[in-house]
mmCIF file of C-alpha atoms in Angstrom:
data_model
loop_
_atom_site.group_PDB
_atom_site.id
_atom_site.type_symbol
_atom_site.label_atom_id
_atom_site.label_comp_id
_atom_site.label_asym_id
_atom_site.label_seq_id
_atom_site.Cartn_x
_atom_site.Cartn_y
_atom_site.Cartn_z
ATOM 1 C CA MET A 1 -9.191 -2.506 17.053
ATOM 2 C CA GLN A 2 -11.976 0.084 16.778
ATOM 3 C CA PHE A 3 -13.129 1.901 13.649
ATOM 4 C CA LYS A 4 -12.036 5.229 15.145
ATOM 5 C CA GLU A 5 -8.408 4.032 15.203
ATOM 6 C CA ILE A 6 -8.381 3.423 11.432
ATOM 7 C CA ILE A 7 -7.206 6.178 9.110
ATOM 8 C CA GLY A 8 -9.840 7.367 6.617
ATOM 9 C CA GLN A 9 -12.220 4.909 4.908
ATOM 10 C CA GLU A 10 -15.284 6.588 6.420
ATOM 11 C CA ARG A 11 -17.634 5.353 3.702
ATOM 12 C CA VAL A 12 -16.531 1.734 4.129
ATOM 13 C CA LYS A 13 -16.816 1.977 7.925
ATOM 14 C CA GLN A 14 -20.368 3.270 7.623
ATOM 15 C CA GLN A 15 -21.234 0.526 5.146
ATOM 16 C CA LEU A 16 -19.907 -2.217 7.456
ATOM 17 C CA VAL A 17 -21.689 -0.835 10.520
ATOM 18 C CA GLN A 18 -24.934 -0.638 8.561
ATOM 19 C CA THR A 19 -24.778 -4.352 7.644
ATOM 20 C CA VAL A 20 -24.648 -5.196 11.359
ATOM 21 C CA LYS A 21 -27.498 -2.860 12.271
ATOM 22 C CA GLU A 22 -29.710 -4.252 9.500
ATOM 23 C CA ASN A 23 -28.740 -7.860 10.285
ATOM 24 C CA ARG A 24 -27.580 -8.565 6.737
ATOM 25 C CA ILE A 25 -24.004 -9.733 7.321
ATOM 26 C CA SER A 26 -22.879 -11.885 4.411
ATOM 27 C CA HIS A 27 -21.207 -15.052 5.718
ATOM 28 C CA ALA A 28 -18.303 -14.797 3.220
ATOM 29 C CA GLN A 29 -16.895 -11.383 2.294
ATOM 30 C CA LEU A 30 -13.898 -10.427 0.167
ATOM 31 C CA PHE A 31 -12.234 -7.154 1.155
ATOM 32 C CA LEU A 32 -10.540 -6.096 -2.078
ATOM 33 C CA SER A 33 -8.048 -3.298 -1.562
ATOM 34 C CA PRO A 34 -4.665 -1.953 -2.684
ATOM 35 C CA ALA A 35 -1.730 -2.349 -0.299
ATOM 36 C CA GLY A 36 -1.553 0.100 2.594
ATOM 37 C CA SER A 37 -5.231 1.070 2.535
ATOM 38 C CA GLY A 38 -6.150 -0.464 5.913
ATOM 39 C CA ALA A 39 -8.102 -3.580 4.933
ATOM 40 C CA VAL A 40 -6.696 -5.727 7.774
ATOM 41 C CA PRO A 41 -7.541 -3.277 10.601
ATOM 42 C CA LEU A 42 -10.960 -2.735 8.986
ATOM 43 C CA ALA A 43 -11.643 -6.477 9.050
ATOM 44 C CA ILE A 44 -10.605 -6.761 12.712
ATOM 45 C CA ALA A 45 -12.660 -3.701 13.705
ATOM 46 C CA TYR A 46 -15.655 -5.126 11.819
ATOM 47 C CA ALA A 47 -15.376 -8.479 13.619
ATOM 48 C CA GLN A 48 -14.978 -6.695 16.947
ATOM 49 C CA TYR A 49 -18.080 -4.592 16.296
ATOM 50 C CA ILE A 50 -20.133 -7.684 15.372
ATOM 51 C CA ASN A 51 -19.232 -9.421 18.641
ATOM 52 C CA CYS A 52 -19.235 -6.340 20.889
ATOM 53 C CA LEU A 53 -21.553 -6.769 23.887
ATOM 54 C CA ASN A 54 -22.403 -3.072 24.053
ATOM 55 C CA LYS A 55 -22.358 -1.719 20.486
ATOM 56 C CA GLY A 56 -22.444 2.007 19.851
ATOM 57 C CA GLU A 57 -24.026 3.730 16.869
ATOM 58 C CA ARG A 58 -20.759 3.843 14.938
ATOM 59 C CA ASP A 59 -18.244 1.707 16.815
ATOM 60 C CA SER A 60 -17.679 -1.037 19.343
ATOM 61 C CA CYS A 61 -17.537 -0.011 22.997
ATOM 62 C CA GLY A 62 -13.897 -1.016 23.501
ATOM 63 C CA GLU A 63 -14.585 -1.905 27.137
ATOM 64 C CA CYS A 64 -16.587 -5.140 27.253
ATOM 65 C CA SER A 65 -14.859 -8.497 27.738
ATOM 66 C CA SER A 66 -15.135 -9.305 24.028
ATOM 67 C CA CYS A 67 -13.591 -5.982 22.943
ATOM 68 C CA ARG A 68 -10.718 -6.300 25.416
ATOM 69 C CA LYS A 69 -9.832 -9.714 24.012
ATOM 70 C CA TYR A 70 -10.119 -8.433 20.456
ATOM 71 C CA GLU A 71 -7.782 -5.558 21.296
ATOM 72 C CA ARG A 72 -5.107 -8.088 22.247
ATOM 73 C CA LEU A 73 -6.094 -10.452 19.401
ATOM 74 C CA ILE A 74 -6.652 -13.329 21.851
ATOM 75 C CA HIS A 75 -10.404 -13.843 21.486
ATOM 76 C CA PRO A 76 -11.004 -17.618 21.201
ATOM 77 C CA ASP A 77 -13.517 -17.109 18.385
ATOM 78 C CA LEU A 78 -11.226 -14.933 16.260
ATOM 79 C CA HIS A 79 -9.078 -16.971 13.865
ATOM 80 C CA PHE A 80 -6.469 -15.888 11.344
ATOM 81 C CA SER A 81 -5.050 -17.518 8.248
ATOM 82 C CA TYR A 82 -2.207 -16.087 6.166
ATOM 83 C CA PRO A 83 0.688 -17.118 3.904
ATOM 84 C CA PHE A 84 3.642 -18.641 5.740
ATOM 85 C CA PHE A 85 6.858 -20.487 4.975
ATOM 86 C CA ALA A 86 6.345 -24.177 5.675
ATOM 87 C CA SER A 87 9.149 -26.155 7.314
ATOM 88 C CA ALA A 88 9.628 -29.130 9.627
ATOM 89 C CA SER A 89 8.561 -26.991 12.590
ATOM 90 C CA VAL A 90 5.973 -24.810 10.786
ATOM 91 C CA LYS A 91 3.154 -26.818 9.258
ATOM 92 C CA THR A 92 0.158 -24.469 9.652
ATOM 93 C CA ALA A 93 -0.384 -20.766 10.287
ATOM 94 C CA VAL A 94 -0.992 -21.299 14.006
ATOM 95 C CA ASP A 95 2.679 -22.307 14.381
ATOM 96 C CA VAL A 96 3.668 -18.677 13.723
ATOM 97 C CA LEU A 97 0.646 -17.096 15.426
ATOM 98 C CA GLU A 98 2.749 -15.292 18.046
ATOM 99 C CA GLU A 99 4.805 -13.586 15.318
ATOM 100 C CA TRP A 100 1.574 -12.650 13.513
ATOM 101 C CA ARG A 101 -0.008 -11.161 16.633
ATOM 102 C CA GLY A 102 3.184 -9.303 17.504
ATOM 103 C CA MET A 103 3.337 -7.706 14.062
ATOM 104 C CA LEU A 104 -0.344 -6.731 14.117
ATOM 105 C CA LEU A 105 -0.150 -5.229 17.599
ATOM 106 C CA GLN A 106 2.946 -3.261 16.610
ATOM 107 C CA ASP A 107 1.422 -1.876 13.395
ATOM 108 C CA PRO A 108 -1.684 -3.203 11.577
ATOM 109 C CA TYR A 109 -0.477 -1.637 8.302
ATOM 110 C CA PHE A 110 1.962 -4.096 6.728
ATOM 111 C CA ASP A 111 2.702 -5.972 3.513
ATOM 112 C CA MET A 112 4.286 -9.251 2.489
ATOM 113 C CA ASP A 113 7.827 -7.874 2.769
ATOM 114 C CA ILE A 114 7.238 -6.810 6.386
ATOM 115 C CA TRP A 115 5.632 -10.163 7.236
ATOM 116 C CA ARG A 116 8.516 -12.033 5.581
ATOM 117 C CA SER A 117 10.997 -10.099 7.747
ATOM 118 C CA LYS A 118 9.288 -11.469 10.892
ATOM 119 C CA LEU A 119 9.820 -15.095 9.838
ATOM 120 C CA ASP A 120 12.621 -17.439 8.920
ATOM 121 C CA ALA A 121 11.837 -17.292 5.211
ATOM 122 C CA ALA A 122 15.257 -18.234 3.780
ATOM 123 C CA ASN A 123 14.623 -18.793 0.064
ATOM 124 C CA LYS A 124 11.290 -20.585 0.518
ATOM 125 C CA GLN A 125 8.018 -19.523 -1.140
ATOM 126 C CA ALA A 126 5.088 -18.429 1.015
ATOM 127 C CA ASN A 127 1.750 -20.147 0.558
ATOM 128 C CA ILE A 128 -1.429 -21.288 2.285
ATOM 129 C CA ASN A 129 -1.108 -25.049 2.002
ATOM 130 C CA ILE A 130 -3.534 -27.955 2.187
ATOM 131 C CA ALA A 131 -2.628 -28.631 5.841
ATOM 132 C CA GLU A 132 -3.685 -25.067 6.683
ATOM 133 C CA CYS A 133 -6.990 -25.568 4.826
ATOM 134 C CA HIS A 134 -7.698 -28.725 6.821
ATOM 135 C CA ASP A 135 -6.839 -26.872 10.044
ATOM 136 C CA ILE A 136 -9.327 -24.118 9.129
ATOM 137 C CA ILE A 137 -12.066 -26.707 8.550
ATOM 138 C CA LYS A 138 -11.288 -28.300 11.912
ATOM 139 C CA LYS A 139 -11.274 -25.012 13.852
ATOM 140 C CA LEU A 140 -14.535 -23.787 12.380
ATOM 141 C CA SER A 141 -16.318 -27.073 12.993
ATOM 142 C CA TYR A 142 -16.215 -26.405 16.742
ATOM 143 C CA LYS A 143 -18.952 -24.447 18.484
ATOM 144 C CA ALA A 144 -18.216 -20.847 19.405
ATOM 145 C CA PHE A 145 -16.589 -20.553 22.827
ATOM 146 C CA GLU A 146 -17.844 -17.124 23.870
ATOM 147 C CA ALA A 147 -18.952 -14.962 20.970
ATOM 148 C CA GLU A 148 -22.144 -15.175 19.002
ATOM 149 C CA THR A 149 -20.163 -15.233 15.729
ATOM 150 C CA LYS A 150 -16.948 -17.106 14.913
ATOM 151 C CA VAL A 151 -14.714 -15.112 12.565
ATOM 152 C CA LEU A 152 -11.942 -16.268 10.260
ATOM 153 C CA ILE A 153 -9.837 -13.517 8.678
ATOM 154 C CA MET A 154 -7.709 -14.785 5.798
ATOM 155 C CA TRP A 155 -5.037 -12.414 4.545
ATOM 156 C CA LEU A 156 -4.002 -12.786 0.887
ATOM 157 C CA PRO A 157 -6.124 -15.700 -0.395
ATOM 158 C CA GLU A 158 -4.116 -15.264 -3.621
ATOM 159 C CA TYR A 159 -1.623 -17.648 -1.992
ATOM 160 C CA LEU A 160 -4.172 -20.452 -1.677
ATOM 161 C CA ASP A 161 -3.535 -21.964 -5.105
ATOM 162 C CA LYS A 162 -5.465 -25.194 -5.787
ATOM 163 C CA ALA A 163 -5.438 -26.121 -2.100
ATOM 164 C CA GLY A 164 -8.220 -23.574 -1.677
ATOM 165 C CA ASN A 165 -10.702 -25.929 -3.307
ATOM 166 C CA ALA A 166 -10.765 -27.848 -0.019
ATOM 167 C CA LEU A 167 -12.529 -24.842 1.539
ATOM 168 C CA LEU A 168 -15.269 -24.452 -1.068
ATOM 169 C CA LYS A 169 -17.975 -26.405 0.748
ATOM 170 C CA LEU A 170 -17.142 -24.693 4.057
ATOM 171 C CA ILE A 171 -17.312 -21.227 2.472
ATOM 172 C CA GLU A 172 -20.556 -21.998 0.646
ATOM 173 C CA GLU A 173 -22.308 -23.717 3.565
ATOM 174 C CA PRO A 174 -20.493 -22.693 6.757
ATOM 175 C CA PRO A 175 -21.576 -23.705 10.272
ATOM 176 C CA ALA A 176 -24.128 -21.393 11.882
ATOM 177 C CA ASN A 177 -22.885 -17.969 12.935
ATOM 178 C CA THR A 178 -19.579 -18.196 11.076
ATOM 179 C CA LEU A 179 -18.070 -15.267 9.159
ATOM 180 C CA PHE A 180 -15.292 -15.504 6.563
ATOM 181 C CA ILE A 181 -13.407 -12.306 5.706
ATOM 182 C CA LEU A 182 -10.885 -12.694 2.889
ATOM 183 C CA ILE A 183 -8.480 -9.766 2.380
ATOM 184 C CA ALA A 184 -7.028 -9.627 -1.128
ATOM 185 C CA GLN A 185 -5.095 -7.195 -3.308
ATOM 186 C CA SER A 186 -5.550 -8.833 -6.720
ATOM 187 C CA GLN A 187 -8.928 -10.181 -7.748
ATOM 188 C CA ASP A 188 -7.452 -11.872 -10.826
ATOM 189 C CA GLN A 189 -5.192 -14.115 -8.748
ATOM 190 C CA ILE A 190 -7.949 -15.579 -6.573
ATOM 191 C CA LEU A 191 -9.479 -18.932 -7.465
ATOM 192 C CA THR A 192 -12.700 -18.220 -9.374
ATOM 193 C CA THR A 193 -14.448 -20.949 -7.399
ATOM 194 C CA ILE A 194 -13.778 -18.993 -4.190
ATOM 195 C CA LEU A 195 -14.438 -15.603 -5.763
ATOM 196 C CA SER A 196 -17.921 -16.649 -6.867
ATOM 197 C CA ARG A 197 -18.833 -17.618 -3.292
ATOM 198 C CA THR A 198 -17.995 -14.270 -1.678
ATOM 199 C CA GLN A 199 -19.514 -10.810 -1.486
ATOM 200 C CA ILE A 200 -16.938 -8.249 -2.623
ATOM 201 C CA VAL A 201 -16.341 -5.148 -0.502
ATOM 202 C CA LYS A 202 -14.120 -2.707 -2.401
ATOM 203 C CA ILE A 203 -11.837 -0.622 -0.211
ATOM 204 C CA PRO A 204 -10.273 2.348 -2.041
ATOM 205 C CA LYS A 205 -6.757 3.623 -1.523
ATOM 206 C CA LEU A 206 -6.367 6.448 0.971
ATOM 207 C CA SER A 207 -6.577 10.012 -0.287
ATOM 208 C CA SER A 208 -3.481 12.218 -0.390
ATOM 209 C CA GLU A 209 -5.037 14.451 2.273
ATOM 210 C CA GLU A 210 -5.538 11.512 4.661
ATOM 211 C CA VAL A 211 -1.955 10.305 4.230
ATOM 212 C CA THR A 212 -0.596 13.848 4.585
ATOM 213 C CA GLY A 213 -2.623 14.389 7.764
ATOM 214 C CA TYR A 214 -1.354 11.135 9.245
ATOM 215 C CA LEU A 215 2.285 11.991 8.474
ATOM 216 C CA LEU A 216 1.965 15.458 10.000
ATOM 217 C CA ASN A 217 0.400 14.068 13.183
ATOM 218 C CA SER A 218 2.672 11.061 13.644
ATOM 219 C CA SER A 219 6.115 12.278 12.576
ATOM 220 C CA GLY A 220 8.317 15.332 12.685
ATOM 221 C CA LEU A 221 7.968 16.106 8.986
ATOM 222 C CA THR A 222 7.399 19.576 7.613
ATOM 223 C CA GLU A 223 4.208 20.191 5.650
ATOM 224 C CA HIS A 224 6.128 20.171 2.352
ATOM 225 C CA GLN A 225 7.774 16.860 3.191
ATOM 226 C CA ALA A 226 4.463 15.306 4.231
ATOM 227 C CA ILE A 227 2.825 16.438 0.969
ATOM 228 C CA ASP A 228 5.747 15.096 -1.086
ATOM 229 C CA TYR A 229 5.719 11.712 0.650
ATOM 230 C CA SER A 230 1.952 11.466 0.336
ATOM 231 C CA PHE A 231 2.230 12.139 -3.398
ATOM 232 C CA LEU A 232 4.958 9.513 -3.736
ATOM 233 C CA ALA A 233 3.057 6.893 -1.709
ATOM 234 C CA ASP A 234 -0.115 7.332 -3.803
ATOM 235 C CA GLY A 235 -2.491 6.244 -1.029
ATOM 236 C CA ASN A 236 -0.241 3.485 0.355
ATOM 237 C CA LEU A 237 0.272 4.219 4.055
ATOM 238 C CA ILE A 238 2.950 1.509 4.348
ATOM 239 C CA GLU A 239 5.062 3.227 1.711
ATOM 240 C CA ALA A 240 4.407 6.655 3.232
ATOM 241 C CA LYS A 241 5.722 5.441 6.599
ATOM 242 C CA ALA A 242 8.800 3.965 4.939
ATOM 243 C CA LEU A 243 9.481 7.265 3.170
ATOM 244 C CA ALA A 244 9.041 9.215 6.403
ATOM 245 C CA ALA A 245 11.605 6.984 8.103
ATOM 246 C CA ASP A 246 14.294 8.469 5.814
ATOM 247 C CA THR A 247 13.608 12.194 5.988
ATOM 248 C CA GLN A 248 14.741 14.083 2.915
ATOM 249 C CA SER A 249 14.602 17.709 1.795
ATOM 250 C CA ASP A 250 11.702 19.169 -0.199
ATOM 251 C CA SER A 251 11.532 16.925 -3.277
ATOM 252 C CA SER A 252 9.345 19.198 -5.415
ATOM 253 C CA GLY A 253 11.570 22.256 -4.932
ATOM 254 C CA THR A 254 14.770 20.280 -5.474
ATOM 255 C CA PHE A 255 13.475 18.511 -8.574
ATOM 256 C CA THR A 256 12.128 21.641 -10.287
ATOM 257 C CA ALA A 257 15.396 23.444 -9.489
ATOM 258 C CA TRP A 258 17.260 20.572 -11.163
ATOM 259 C CA LEU A 259 15.105 20.928 -14.271
ATOM 260 C CA ARG A 260 15.760 24.681 -14.343
ATOM 261 C CA MET A 261 19.512 24.070 -14.186
ATOM 262 C CA GLY A 262 19.187 21.770 -17.179
ATOM 263 C CA PHE A 263 17.083 24.297 -19.092
ATOM 264 C CA GLY A 264 19.597 27.064 -18.319
ATOM 265 C CA ASN A 265 22.581 24.835 -19.238
ATOM 266 C CA LYS A 266 24.123 25.697 -15.858
ATOM 267 C CA VAL A 267 26.783 22.996 -15.823
ATOM 268 C CA PRO A 268 28.642 24.270 -12.706
ATOM 269 C CA ASP A 269 25.362 24.244 -10.755
ATOM 270 C CA LEU A 270 24.589 20.763 -12.068
ATOM 271 C CA ILE A 271 27.973 19.530 -10.851
ATOM 272 C CA ASP A 272 27.276 21.018 -7.398
ATOM 273 C CA PHE A 273 23.869 19.324 -7.416
ATOM 274 C CA THR A 274 25.498 16.011 -8.346
ATOM 275 C CA ASP A 275 27.951 16.284 -5.432
ATOM 276 C CA GLU A 276 25.055 16.959 -3.045
ATOM 277 C CA ALA A 277 22.831 14.168 -4.406
ATOM 278 C CA ALA A 278 25.680 11.672 -4.045
ATOM 279 C CA LYS A 279 25.571 12.227 -0.251
ATOM 280 C CA TRP A 280 21.851 11.446 0.175
ATOM 281 C CA GLY A 281 22.105 7.684 0.510
ATOM 282 C CA ARG A 282 20.621 5.112 -1.826
ATOM 283 C CA GLU A 283 17.043 5.084 -0.491
ATOM 284 C CA ASN A 284 16.728 8.876 -0.607
ATOM 285 C CA GLN A 285 18.197 8.914 -4.115
ATOM 286 C CA LYS A 286 15.656 6.320 -5.251
ATOM 287 C CA ASN A 287 12.814 8.291 -3.616
ATOM 288 C CA PHE A 288 13.946 11.486 -5.352
ATOM 289 C CA LEU A 289 14.052 9.804 -8.779
ATOM 290 C CA LYS A 290 10.671 8.192 -8.152
ATOM 291 C CA TYR A 291 9.260 11.589 -7.226
ATOM 292 C CA GLY A 292 10.620 13.009 -10.480
ATOM 293 C CA VAL A 293 8.948 10.264 -12.518
ATOM 294 C CA ASN A 294 5.592 10.844 -10.797
ATOM 295 C CA TYR A 295 5.925 14.623 -11.125
ATOM 296 C CA LEU A 296 6.597 14.420 -14.861
ATOM 297 C CA ARG A 297 3.677 12.057 -15.350
ATOM 298 C CA GLU A 298 1.461 14.724 -13.815
ATOM 299 C CA CYS A 299 3.026 17.198 -16.257
ATOM 300 C CA CYS A 300 2.071 14.829 -19.075
ATOM 301 C CA LEU A 301 -1.558 15.053 -17.924
ATOM 302 C CA ILE A 302 -1.346 18.855 -18.075
ATOM 303 C CA LEU A 303 0.216 18.705 -21.544
ATOM 304 C CA SER A 304 -2.580 16.368 -22.659
ATOM 305 C CA GLY A 305 -5.289 18.778 -21.490
ATOM 306 C CA ALA A 306 -6.343 16.642 -18.505
ATOM 307 C CA GLU A 307 -5.621 19.117 -15.712
ATOM 308 C CA GLU A 308 -8.615 17.913 -13.689
ATOM 309 C CA LEU A 309 -6.836 14.559 -13.151
ATOM 310 C CA VAL A 310 -3.655 16.099 -11.728
ATOM 311 C CA LYS A 311 -3.030 15.237 -8.054
ATOM 312 C CA LEU A 312 -0.315 17.788 -7.252
ATOM 313 C CA PRO A 313 -0.819 20.234 -4.336
ATOM 314 C CA PRO A 314 -1.760 23.811 -5.406
ATOM 315 C CA LEU A 315 1.678 25.502 -5.343
ATOM 316 C CA THR A 316 3.417 22.542 -6.965
ATOM 317 C CA PHE A 317 0.616 22.369 -9.538
ATOM 318 C CA GLU A 318 1.163 26.004 -10.563
ATOM 319 C CA THR A 319 4.898 25.363 -11.011
ATOM 320 C CA ALA A 320 4.190 22.232 -13.055
ATOM 321 C CA LYS A 321 1.712 24.151 -15.202
ATOM 322 C CA LYS A 322 4.255 26.853 -16.007
ATOM 323 C CA LEU A 323 6.879 24.226 -16.754
ATOM 324 C CA SER A 324 4.496 22.360 -19.046
ATOM 325 C CA THR A 325 3.396 25.547 -20.811
ATOM 326 C CA HIS A 326 6.779 27.160 -21.434
ATOM 327 C CA VAL A 327 9.411 24.406 -21.376
ATOM 328 C CA LEU A 328 8.244 20.817 -21.767
ATOM 329 C CA THR A 329 6.612 18.925 -24.598
ATOM 330 C CA LEU A 330 5.210 15.399 -24.343
ATOM 331 C CA PRO A 331 8.203 13.770 -26.105
ATOM 332 C CA MET A 332 10.588 15.694 -23.838
ATOM 333 C CA ALA A 333 8.722 14.656 -20.684
ATOM 334 C CA GLU A 334 8.668 11.029 -21.802
ATOM 335 C CA ALA A 335 12.392 11.108 -22.624
ATOM 336 C CA ILE A 336 13.233 12.512 -19.168
ATOM 337 C CA ILE A 337 10.992 9.909 -17.487
ATOM 338 C CA SER A 338 12.896 7.197 -19.346
ATOM 339 C CA GLU A 339 16.217 8.601 -18.101
ATOM 340 C CA LEU A 340 14.980 8.783 -14.497
ATOM 341 C CA GLU A 341 13.623 5.226 -14.594
ATOM 342 C CA LYS A 342 16.948 3.939 -15.923
ATOM 343 C CA ALA A 343 18.773 5.868 -13.178
ATOM 344 C CA HIS A 344 16.472 4.345 -10.524
ATOM 345 C CA TYR A 345 17.239 0.882 -11.908
ATOM 346 C CA HIS A 346 20.985 1.478 -11.746
ATOM 347 C CA ILE A 347 20.874 3.003 -8.230
ATOM 348 C CA GLU A 348 19.188 -0.201 -7.020
ATOM 349 C CA ARG A 349 22.173 -2.086 -8.443
ATOM 350 C CA ASN A 350 24.788 0.018 -6.645
ATOM 351 C CA ALA A 351 25.811 2.339 -9.470
ATOM 352 C CA ASN A 352 28.198 5.163 -8.543
ATOM 353 C CA PRO A 353 25.745 7.969 -7.654
ATOM 354 C CA LYS A 354 28.083 10.823 -8.589
ATOM 355 C CA ILE A 355 28.658 9.488 -12.095
ATOM 356 C CA LEU A 356 25.008 8.535 -12.467
ATOM 357 C CA PHE A 357 23.519 11.902 -11.446
ATOM 358 C CA LEU A 358 26.042 13.783 -13.570
ATOM 359 C CA ASP A 359 25.092 11.675 -16.582
ATOM 360 C CA VAL A 360 21.361 12.277 -16.003
ATOM 361 C CA SER A 361 22.021 15.998 -15.509
ATOM 362 C CA LEU A 362 23.772 16.228 -18.867
ATOM 363 C CA GLN A 363 20.907 14.302 -20.455
ATOM 364 C CA LEU A 364 18.544 16.954 -19.033
ATOM 365 C CA VAL A 365 20.567 19.665 -20.781
ATOM 366 C CA LYS A 366 20.399 17.788 -24.092
ATOM 367 C CA ILE A 367 16.647 17.167 -23.811
ATOM 368 C CA ILE A 368 15.369 20.443 -22.284
ATOM 369 C CA LYS A 369 17.884 23.007 -23.551
ATOM 370 C CA PHE A 370 18.874 21.630 -26.949
ATOM 371 C CA LYS A 371 15.753 19.519 -27.557
ATOM 372 C CA THR A 372 17.889 16.552 -28.610
ATOM 373 C CA LEU A 373 15.831 13.466 -27.896
ATOM 374 C CA PRO A 374 17.395 10.015 -27.551
ATOM 375 C CA ALA A 375 16.618 7.556 -30.333
ATOM 376 C CA GLY A 376 13.234 5.955 -29.920
ATOM 377 C CA THR A 377 11.476 8.894 -28.228
ATOM 378 C CA GLN A 378 10.296 10.725 -31.339
ATOM 379 C CA TYR A 379 6.559 10.274 -31.387
ATOM 380 C CA ILE A 380 3.831 11.626 -33.629
ATOM 381 C CA TYR A 381 0.896 13.161 -31.790
ATOM 382 C CA ASN A 382 -2.408 14.081 -33.372
#
């Protein structure tokens, strides 16, 4: 894995390269990042750069013996630890190493749900147990086989629980030339004793432009679809890929047209829309409702005078601004959001989509056209 293969994160890449050049690599680092931002490939690329035999100014060479082994994740001085589902045949992470490597080589952007699907999870809970901690101590006590620096990459140390205390001395005083990289999503769930022994590297979520660019280059989406999915994913490349797998029509145009039907009290058109929406399939219906919730939250920012915080693309932003200026009020937007969230909840539980979308459509008429708000949504604003 080279830095050039990783989407975005240019500032973080530069920061990591600089630590190597200036010989100030902290022996225990915590990569703190939201899901789908590329923390795992960044950690692997960083380790590869550290051990590259012919480093470039900004990246590893990708050709030396060390880089070739890193590319296949078989370098003897590269170790991984991660949550797994313990059983009679699976006692430590190395027992499912082949599944881990296979997943990483297929796509280094993944989350716990994807990892769970690669294993026989049944109804067991994932964790990093005490046996795994002892195995880590054992592995890192050996001398490096080939590389100058041994590297342990631990994904989701949040799953360590109290067993992580067994690693404290190793993390604080590791053997010479040993690097710990912990990759976490929630700082609050990590043992404070471990947190205090690491240097935090904050990795931001990807920008909408980076996700849009990736979707346009890697899939057959139109520009409007790529922008919509990027907006929905909110910097999470894993979610953006999942959305792209179920291609849907232009969400922004469809959603604003739906609102206009409600404002115009066009019941026949709303019935036609309901018949069409019922054919989309559950995942596309959920994505559409989620888009509507996010869109209306951006409208709430406009209504609150915080236009500079709005993340909508230019054309969609202009439409949202007109809608917010001439049609919506904050209580109305909040009431519609509540209806969409309830609809999303019921779609997940196999509600009849035709009945559901017709009900929400009629609620739109009541809220937008007749300004009749459901009980509990009348707020007082200063």
